[in-house]
Coordinates of C-alpha atoms in Angstrom, one line a residue:
X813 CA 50.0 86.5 116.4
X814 CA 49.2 83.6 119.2
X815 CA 49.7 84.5 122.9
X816 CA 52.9 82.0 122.5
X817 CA 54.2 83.9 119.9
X818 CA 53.6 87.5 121.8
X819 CA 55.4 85.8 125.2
X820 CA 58.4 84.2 122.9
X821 CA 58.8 88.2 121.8
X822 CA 58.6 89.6 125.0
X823 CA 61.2 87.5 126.0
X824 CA 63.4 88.3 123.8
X825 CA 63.9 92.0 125.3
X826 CA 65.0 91.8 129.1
X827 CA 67.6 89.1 128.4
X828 CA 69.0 91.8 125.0
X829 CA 68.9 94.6 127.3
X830 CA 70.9 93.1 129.9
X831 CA 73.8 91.7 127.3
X832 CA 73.8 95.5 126.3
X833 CA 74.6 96.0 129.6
X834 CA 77.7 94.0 129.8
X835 CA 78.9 95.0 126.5
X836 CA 82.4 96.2 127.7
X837 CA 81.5 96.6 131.2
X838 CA 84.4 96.5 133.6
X839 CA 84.9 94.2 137.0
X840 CA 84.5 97.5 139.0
X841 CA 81.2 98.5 137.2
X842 CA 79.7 95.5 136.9
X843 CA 80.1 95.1 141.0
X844 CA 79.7 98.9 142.0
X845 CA 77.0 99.9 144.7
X846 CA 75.5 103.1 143.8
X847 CA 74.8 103.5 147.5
X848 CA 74.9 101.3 151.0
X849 CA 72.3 98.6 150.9
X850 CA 71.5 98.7 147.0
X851 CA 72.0 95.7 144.3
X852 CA 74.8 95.7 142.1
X853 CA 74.7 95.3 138.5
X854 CA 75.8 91.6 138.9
X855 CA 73.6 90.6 141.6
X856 CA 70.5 92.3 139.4
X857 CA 71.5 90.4 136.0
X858 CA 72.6 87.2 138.2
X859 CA 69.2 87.1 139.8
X860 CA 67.5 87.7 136.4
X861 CA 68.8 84.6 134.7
X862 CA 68.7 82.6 138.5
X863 CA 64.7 83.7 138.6
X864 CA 64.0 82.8 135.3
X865 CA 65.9 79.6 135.7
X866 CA 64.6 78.2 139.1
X867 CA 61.0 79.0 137.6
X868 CA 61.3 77.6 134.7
X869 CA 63.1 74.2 136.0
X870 CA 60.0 74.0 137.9
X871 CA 57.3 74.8 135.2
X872 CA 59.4 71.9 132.4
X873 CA 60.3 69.6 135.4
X874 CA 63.7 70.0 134.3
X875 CA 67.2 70.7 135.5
X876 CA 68.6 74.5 136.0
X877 CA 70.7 75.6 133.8
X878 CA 72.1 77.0 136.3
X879 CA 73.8 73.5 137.6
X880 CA 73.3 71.5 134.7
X881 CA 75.9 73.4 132.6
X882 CA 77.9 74.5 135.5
X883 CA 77.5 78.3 136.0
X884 CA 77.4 78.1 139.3
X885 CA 80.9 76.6 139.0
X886 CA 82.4 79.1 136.2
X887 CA 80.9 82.1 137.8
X888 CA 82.2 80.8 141.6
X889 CA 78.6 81.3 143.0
X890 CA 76.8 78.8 144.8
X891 CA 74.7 76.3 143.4
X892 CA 71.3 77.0 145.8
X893 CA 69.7 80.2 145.6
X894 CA 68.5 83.0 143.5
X895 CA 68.8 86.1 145.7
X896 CA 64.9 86.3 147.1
X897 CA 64.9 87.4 150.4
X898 CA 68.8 88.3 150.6
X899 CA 69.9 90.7 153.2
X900 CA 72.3 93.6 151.6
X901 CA 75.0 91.6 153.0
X902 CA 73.6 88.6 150.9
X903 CA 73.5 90.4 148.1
X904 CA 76.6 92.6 148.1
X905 CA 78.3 88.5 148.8
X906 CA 77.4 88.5 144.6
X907 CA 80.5 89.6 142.9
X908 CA 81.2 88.0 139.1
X909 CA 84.3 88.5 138.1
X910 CA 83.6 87.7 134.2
X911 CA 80.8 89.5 133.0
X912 CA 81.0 87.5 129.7
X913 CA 80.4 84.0 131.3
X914 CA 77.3 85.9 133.3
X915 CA 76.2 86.8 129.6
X916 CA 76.3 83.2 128.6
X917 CA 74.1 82.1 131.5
X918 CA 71.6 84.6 130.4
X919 CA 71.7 83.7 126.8
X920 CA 71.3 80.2 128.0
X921 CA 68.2 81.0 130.2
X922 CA 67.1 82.7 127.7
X923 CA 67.2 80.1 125.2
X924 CA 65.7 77.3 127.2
X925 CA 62.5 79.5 127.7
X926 CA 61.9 80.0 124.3
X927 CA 62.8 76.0 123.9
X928 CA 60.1 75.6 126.8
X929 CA 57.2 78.1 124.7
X930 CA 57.9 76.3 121.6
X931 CA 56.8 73.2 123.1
X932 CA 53.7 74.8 124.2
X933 CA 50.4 74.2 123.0
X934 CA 47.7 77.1 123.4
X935 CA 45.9 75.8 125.7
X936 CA 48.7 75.1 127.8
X937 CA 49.0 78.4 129.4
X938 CA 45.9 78.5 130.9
X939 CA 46.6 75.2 132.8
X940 CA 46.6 76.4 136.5
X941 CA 49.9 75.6 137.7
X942 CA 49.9 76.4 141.4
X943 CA 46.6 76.8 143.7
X944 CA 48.3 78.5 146.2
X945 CA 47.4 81.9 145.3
X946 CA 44.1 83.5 144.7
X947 CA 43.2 83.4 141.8
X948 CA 45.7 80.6 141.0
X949 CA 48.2 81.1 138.8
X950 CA 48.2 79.8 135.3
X951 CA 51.0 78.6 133.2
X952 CA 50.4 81.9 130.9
X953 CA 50.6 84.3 134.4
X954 CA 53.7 82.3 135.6
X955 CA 55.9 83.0 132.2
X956 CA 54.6 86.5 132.1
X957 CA 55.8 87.1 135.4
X958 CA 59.1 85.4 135.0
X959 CA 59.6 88.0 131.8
X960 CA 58.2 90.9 133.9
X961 CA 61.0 89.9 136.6
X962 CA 63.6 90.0 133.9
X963 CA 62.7 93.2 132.2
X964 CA 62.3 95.2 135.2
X965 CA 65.9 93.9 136.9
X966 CA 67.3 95.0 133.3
X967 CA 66.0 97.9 133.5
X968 CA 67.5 98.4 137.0
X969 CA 70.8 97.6 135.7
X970 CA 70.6 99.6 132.8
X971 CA 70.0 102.6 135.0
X972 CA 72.9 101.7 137.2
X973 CA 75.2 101.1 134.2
X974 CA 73.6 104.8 133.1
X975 CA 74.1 106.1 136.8
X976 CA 77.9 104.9 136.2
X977 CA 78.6 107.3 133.4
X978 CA 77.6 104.3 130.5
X979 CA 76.8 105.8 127.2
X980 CA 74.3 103.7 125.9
X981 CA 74.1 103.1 122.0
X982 CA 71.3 104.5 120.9
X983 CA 69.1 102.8 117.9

């Protein structure tokens, strides 16, 4: 198995994780707090796909998803932003109202990474893609990060969901 294949795997798993999440979720769960200050479940699975998104827009020098198929718009969110560096106030401002349409955006995301890694070549992931750190970042770095992002905010909502009184299926 080629790195491209391994990443296109590991992709696969935040974004299931998180549709498990809203499976049947309610308005109320899906925008509880467990506590002052915290991220809801919506904000959480909201900034997954906006992360994801912004990055990858970015990396294929394409449009978001985000914009380009109107999200913003169905989910009544605005069209800049992806929650880094919200306040609690910022972030608590998240509320979805449909968790299925938040599901679509993720499938969506989801689906124009793995368009984006098919297109890749091997060697395109260790193009360095942005100088500004130390060491700079590759294109391989940047798409692992963008999947760590995702699993661990999926995770964070899973626990919340969990924390909620959610019976998770198990396999």
């Amino acid at each position: 198995m080629d790195a491209r294949a391994v990443l296109a795997d590991m992709l696969t798993r935040p974004f299931a994780v998180a549709r498990q999440v809203l499976d049947g979720i309610t308005t109320a769960e899906l925008n509880a707090h467990l506590a002052a200050g915290t991220n809801s479940i919506a904000w959480l699975l909201w900034h997954t796909g906006r992360e994801a998104d912004v990055q990858l827009a970015a990396l294929a020098s394409a449009p978001e998803v985000w914009t380009a198929q109107a999200f913003h718009a169905r989910l009544g969110l605005p069209a800049e932003g992806f929650g880094f560096g919200h306040t609690a106030e910022q972030a608590a401002a998240v509320r979805i109202e449909d968790p299925a349409t938040l599901g679509d955006y993720l499938t969506a995301v989801e689906e124009a990474l793995a368009a984006y890694l098919e297109r890749l070549q091997p060697a395109d992931l260790d193009a360095v893609i942005d100088t500004s750190y130390d060491p700079p970042v590759t294109r391989g770095a940047r798409l692992v990060s963008i999947i760590d992002d995702a699993a661990q905010h999926a995770g964070q909502a899973a626990f919340i969901r969990g924390a909620l009184g959610w019976d998770a299926p198990r396999p």
